[in-house]
Amino acid sequence: MLSIRSPTTQLLLRTCSYYYSTTASSAAVEAERTIREGPRNDWTRQQIKSIYDSPVLDLLFHGAQVHRYAHNVREVQQCTLLSIKTGGCSEDCSYCPQSSRHHTGLKAQKLMTKEAVIQAAKQAKEAGSTRFCMGAAWRDTVGRKTNFNQILEYVKEIRDMGMEVCCTLGMLEKQQALELKKAGLTAYNHNLDTSREYYPNIITTRTYDERLETLQHVREAGINVCSGGIIGLGEAAEDRVGLLHTLATLPAHPESVPINALLAVKGTPLQDQKPVEIWEMIRMIATARMVMPKSMVRLSAGRVRFSMPEQALCFLAGANSIFTGDKLLTTPNNDFDADQLMFKILGLIPKAPSFSEEEAKTCEAENCEEALSSSG
């Protein structure tokens, strides 16, 4: 047996170390660094590209390593997304069936009533969701004071149910973000969609900087930022890297990063785009996990196209959040029973809602009071 201090052993160790340093993929190197040093916001685009271009099996393995370092690997957040104001949007987003500029057969509807929204939130909670997300097909909320005030009431009531609450209402002004925070909003979703360079090919009615400005208002109001993008828009790998680079170099990483696979809808300019392959999702999810280790990485729209084994690979790569319910705004989503079966087979457990210490104490007091009143 060789002694660890023997010259032969030392030479062997140096040789192995040199071999590892010269043959290890960028995914291996950067995962090790992330685990050692923690989250950082100074990523270069080339560093992220090198991770993204690593072999898929390396991405799977090292994405899983970082995931286990930063999270309870069995926990998966369950969110429900409801379209509370559908269709008639003035934007020209090429992927969206809710744009009034596209002929998708979708009819514009008014804002849902409070009773209908609260009922949907209660059903979502009963089904296991801990975050309830409300989406409105608007460019922004300017000039919608009555509707905006109604939504503030929705937020307050759903928050009082012990659920996290998220909204996606288009662009926000600073004051509106503060009002949403006061109402108890947990997170605000505003996706960047793609890279700055490819963005004009997808949307012309809102600039990239306007999106970043909304994220700034949300962040400064103390609301969690939820921001990600869509793959399968016709973009190149470089654009996917660009999207992740923008997100990973924000002043603070988004609390949630949704990774969407385009579901091409007939009547939209992108109706003929080919479906996203599972390996493309794995590259995005694993890279996002390594460069934003503490973020919730959401396996979002398009999940309905992936089998249970394919979804398992996404969870292994670092995804730890999904949308539940049979519809995402206006597009199909996975069946509730199928998700329940998947959780059971894969050994996944629902992630509990996360509140600040002050909010948690309030919830605990409310729960105790409720328990006492019901027992009396």
PDB file of N, CA and C in Angstrom, residues 38-71:
ATOM      1  N   GLY A  38     -20.212  30.295  -3.753  1.00  0.00           N
ATOM      2  CA  GLY A  38     -21.594  30.773  -3.671  1.00  0.00           C
ATOM      3  C   GLY A  38     -21.992  31.613  -4.873  1.00  0.00           C
ATOM      4  N   PRO A  39     -23.193  32.196  -4.832  1.00  0.00           N
ATOM      5  CA  PRO A  39     -23.709  32.981  -5.966  1.00  0.00           C
ATOM      6  C   PRO A  39     -22.832  34.187  -6.285  1.00  0.00           C
ATOM      7  N   ARG A  40     -22.806  34.558  -7.549  1.00  0.00           N
ATOM      8  CA  ARG A  40     -22.059  35.740  -7.986  1.00  0.00           C
ATOM      9  C   ARG A  40     -22.804  36.401  -9.136  1.00  0.00           C
ATOM     10  N   ASN A  41     -22.527  37.670  -9.339  1.00  0.00           N
ATOM     11  CA  ASN A  41     -23.222  38.443 -10.376  1.00  0.00           C
ATOM     12  C   ASN A  41     -22.267  39.000 -11.429  1.00  0.00           C
ATOM     13  N   ASP A  42     -21.028  38.474 -11.437  1.00  0.00           N
ATOM     14  CA  ASP A  42     -20.019  39.002 -12.359  1.00  0.00           C
ATOM     15  C   ASP A  42     -19.687  38.021 -13.484  1.00  0.00           C
ATOM     16  N   TRP A  43     -20.647  37.172 -13.836  1.00  0.00           N
ATOM     17  CA  TRP A  43     -20.422  36.217 -14.911  1.00  0.00           C
ATOM     18  C   TRP A  43     -20.151  36.931 -16.239  1.00  0.00           C
ATOM     19  N   THR A  44     -19.222  36.385 -17.002  1.00  0.00           N
ATOM     20  CA  THR A  44     -19.042  36.875 -18.362  1.00  0.00           C
ATOM     21  C   THR A  44     -19.904  36.024 -19.293  1.00  0.00           C
ATOM     22  N   ARG A  45     -20.200  36.573 -20.431  1.00  0.00           N
ATOM     23  CA  ARG A  45     -21.008  35.829 -21.395  1.00  0.00           C
ATOM     24  C   ARG A  45     -20.272  34.569 -21.855  1.00  0.00           C
ATOM     25  N   GLN A  46     -18.958  34.679 -21.997  1.00  0.00           N
ATOM     26  CA  GLN A  46     -18.164  33.538 -22.445  1.00  0.00           C
ATOM     27  C   GLN A  46     -18.168  32.423 -21.405  1.00  0.00           C
ATOM     28  N   GLN A  47     -18.115  32.779 -20.127  1.00  0.00           N
ATOM     29  CA  GLN A  47     -18.160  31.758 -19.070  1.00  0.00           C
ATOM     30  C   GLN A  47     -19.478  30.981 -19.126  1.00  0.00           C
ATOM     31  N   ILE A  48     -20.576  31.697 -19.314  1.00  0.00           N
ATOM     32  CA  ILE A  48     -21.881  31.036 -19.376  1.00  0.00           C
ATOM     33  C   ILE A  48     -21.990  30.195 -20.641  1.00  0.00           C
ATOM     34  N   LYS A  49     -21.446  30.690 -21.740  1.00  0.00           N
ATOM     35  CA  LYS A  49     -21.453  29.922 -22.990  1.00  0.00           C
ATOM     36  C   LYS A  49     -20.680  28.616 -22.835  1.00  0.00           C
ATOM     37  N   SER A  50     -19.564  28.685 -22.131  1.00  0.00           N
ATOM     38  CA  SER A  50     -18.751  27.483 -21.924  1.00  0.00           C
ATOM     39  C   SER A  50     -19.503  26.431 -21.111  1.00  0.00           C
ATOM     40  N   ILE A  51     -20.260  26.885 -20.113  1.00  0.00           N
ATOM     41  CA  ILE A  51     -21.082  25.945 -19.344  1.00  0.00           C
ATOM     42  C   ILE A  51     -22.158  25.354 -20.248  1.00  0.00           C
ATOM     43  N   TYR A  52     -22.866  26.227 -20.950  1.00  0.00           N
ATOM     44  CA  TYR A  52     -23.967  25.797 -21.816  1.00  0.00           C
ATOM     45  C   TYR A  52     -23.502  24.793 -22.870  1.00  0.00           C
ATOM     46  N   ASP A  53     -22.282  24.962 -23.368  1.00  0.00           N
ATOM     47  CA  ASP A  53     -21.745  24.092 -24.424  1.00  0.00           C
ATOM     48  C   ASP A  53     -21.132  22.798 -23.892  1.00  0.00           C
ATOM     49  N   SER A  54     -21.114  22.627 -22.574  1.00  0.00           N
ATOM     50  CA  SER A  54     -20.551  21.400 -21.996  1.00  0.00           C
ATOM     51  C   SER A  54     -21.374  20.187 -22.419  1.00  0.00           C
ATOM     52  N   PRO A  55     -20.778  18.994 -22.382  1.00  0.00           N
ATOM     53  CA  PRO A  55     -21.544  17.784 -22.713  1.00  0.00           C
ATOM     54  C   PRO A  55     -22.792  17.658 -21.843  1.00  0.00           C
ATOM     55  N   VAL A  56     -23.877  17.184 -22.434  1.00  0.00           N
ATOM     56  CA  VAL A  56     -25.157  17.100 -21.725  1.00  0.00           C
ATOM     57  C   VAL A  56     -25.044  16.293 -20.432  1.00  0.00           C
ATOM     58  N   LEU A  57     -24.306  15.184 -20.461  1.00  0.00           N
ATOM     59  CA  LEU A  57     -24.174  14.374 -19.251  1.00  0.00           C
ATOM     60  C   LEU A  57     -23.432  15.123 -18.153  1.00  0.00           C
ATOM     61  N   ASP A  58     -22.472  15.955 -18.526  1.00  0.00           N
ATOM     62  CA  ASP A  58     -21.787  16.790 -17.539  1.00  0.00           C
ATOM     63  C   ASP A  58     -22.750  17.835 -16.964  1.00  0.00           C
ATOM     64  N   LEU A  59     -23.557  18.417 -17.834  1.00  0.00           N
ATOM     65  CA  LEU A  59     -24.529  19.407 -17.374  1.00  0.00           C
ATOM     66  C   LEU A  59     -25.516  18.779 -16.385  1.00  0.00           C
ATOM     67  N   LEU A  60     -25.980  17.588 -16.705  1.00  0.00           N
ATOM     68  CA  LEU A  60     -26.892  16.884 -15.800  1.00  0.00           C
ATOM     69  C   LEU A  60     -26.240  16.630 -14.441  1.00  0.00           C
ATOM     70  N   PHE A  61     -25.038  16.095 -14.470  1.00  0.00           N
ATOM     71  CA  PHE A  61     -24.361  15.716 -13.233  1.00  0.00           C
ATOM     72  C   PHE A  61     -24.032  16.939 -12.378  1.00  0.00           C
ATOM     73  N   HIS A  62     -23.436  17.945 -12.994  1.00  0.00           N
ATOM     74  CA  HIS A  62     -22.976  19.095 -12.219  1.00  0.00           C
ATOM     75  C   HIS A  62     -24.118  20.058 -11.886  1.00  0.00           C
ATOM     76  N   GLY A  63     -25.156  20.094 -12.732  1.00  0.00           N
ATOM     77  CA  GLY A  63     -26.352  20.829 -12.350  1.00  0.00           C
ATOM     78  C   GLY A  63     -26.955  20.226 -11.095  1.00  0.00           C
ATOM     79  N   ALA A  64     -26.983  18.888 -11.040  1.00  0.00           N
ATOM     80  CA  ALA A  64     -27.494  18.187  -9.858  1.00  0.00           C
ATOM     81  C   ALA A  64     -26.622  18.471  -8.630  1.00  0.00           C
ATOM     82  N   GLN A  65     -25.320  18.549  -8.817  1.00  0.00           N
ATOM     83  CA  GLN A  65     -24.419  18.858  -7.704  1.00  0.00           C
ATOM     84  C   GLN A  65     -24.750  20.214  -7.082  1.00  0.00           C
ATOM     85  N   VAL A  66     -24.873  21.226  -7.941  1.00  0.00           N
ATOM     86  CA  VAL A  66     -25.168  22.574  -7.448  1.00  0.00           C
ATOM     87  C   VAL A  66     -26.554  22.619  -6.819  1.00  0.00           C
ATOM     88  N   HIS A  67     -27.492  21.918  -7.425  1.00  0.00           N
ATOM     89  CA  HIS A  67     -28.851  21.872  -6.903  1.00  0.00           C
ATOM     90  C   HIS A  67     -28.860  21.315  -5.478  1.00  0.00           C
ATOM     91  N   ARG A  68     -28.123  20.238  -5.251  1.00  0.00           N
ATOM     92  CA  ARG A  68     -28.063  19.637  -3.923  1.00  0.00           C
ATOM     93  C   ARG A  68     -27.347  20.537  -2.917  1.00  0.00           C
ATOM     94  N   TYR A  69     -26.418  21.333  -3.403  1.00  0.00           N
ATOM     95  CA  TYR A  69     -25.721  22.289  -2.531  1.00  0.00           C
ATOM     96  C   TYR A  69     -26.668  23.403  -2.084  1.00  0.00           C
ATOM     97  N   ALA A  70     -27.544  23.865  -2.986  1.00  0.00           N
ATOM     98  CA  ALA A  70     -28.325  25.070  -2.724  1.00  0.00           C
ATOM     99  C   ALA A  70     -29.752  24.803  -2.243  1.00  0.00           C
ATOM    100  N   HIS A  71     -30.290  23.590  -2.474  1.00  0.00           N
ATOM    101  CA  HIS A  71     -31.705  23.336  -2.195  1.00  0.00           C
ATOM    102  C   HIS A  71     -31.921  21.929  -1.640  1.00  0.00           C
TER     103      HIS A  71
END
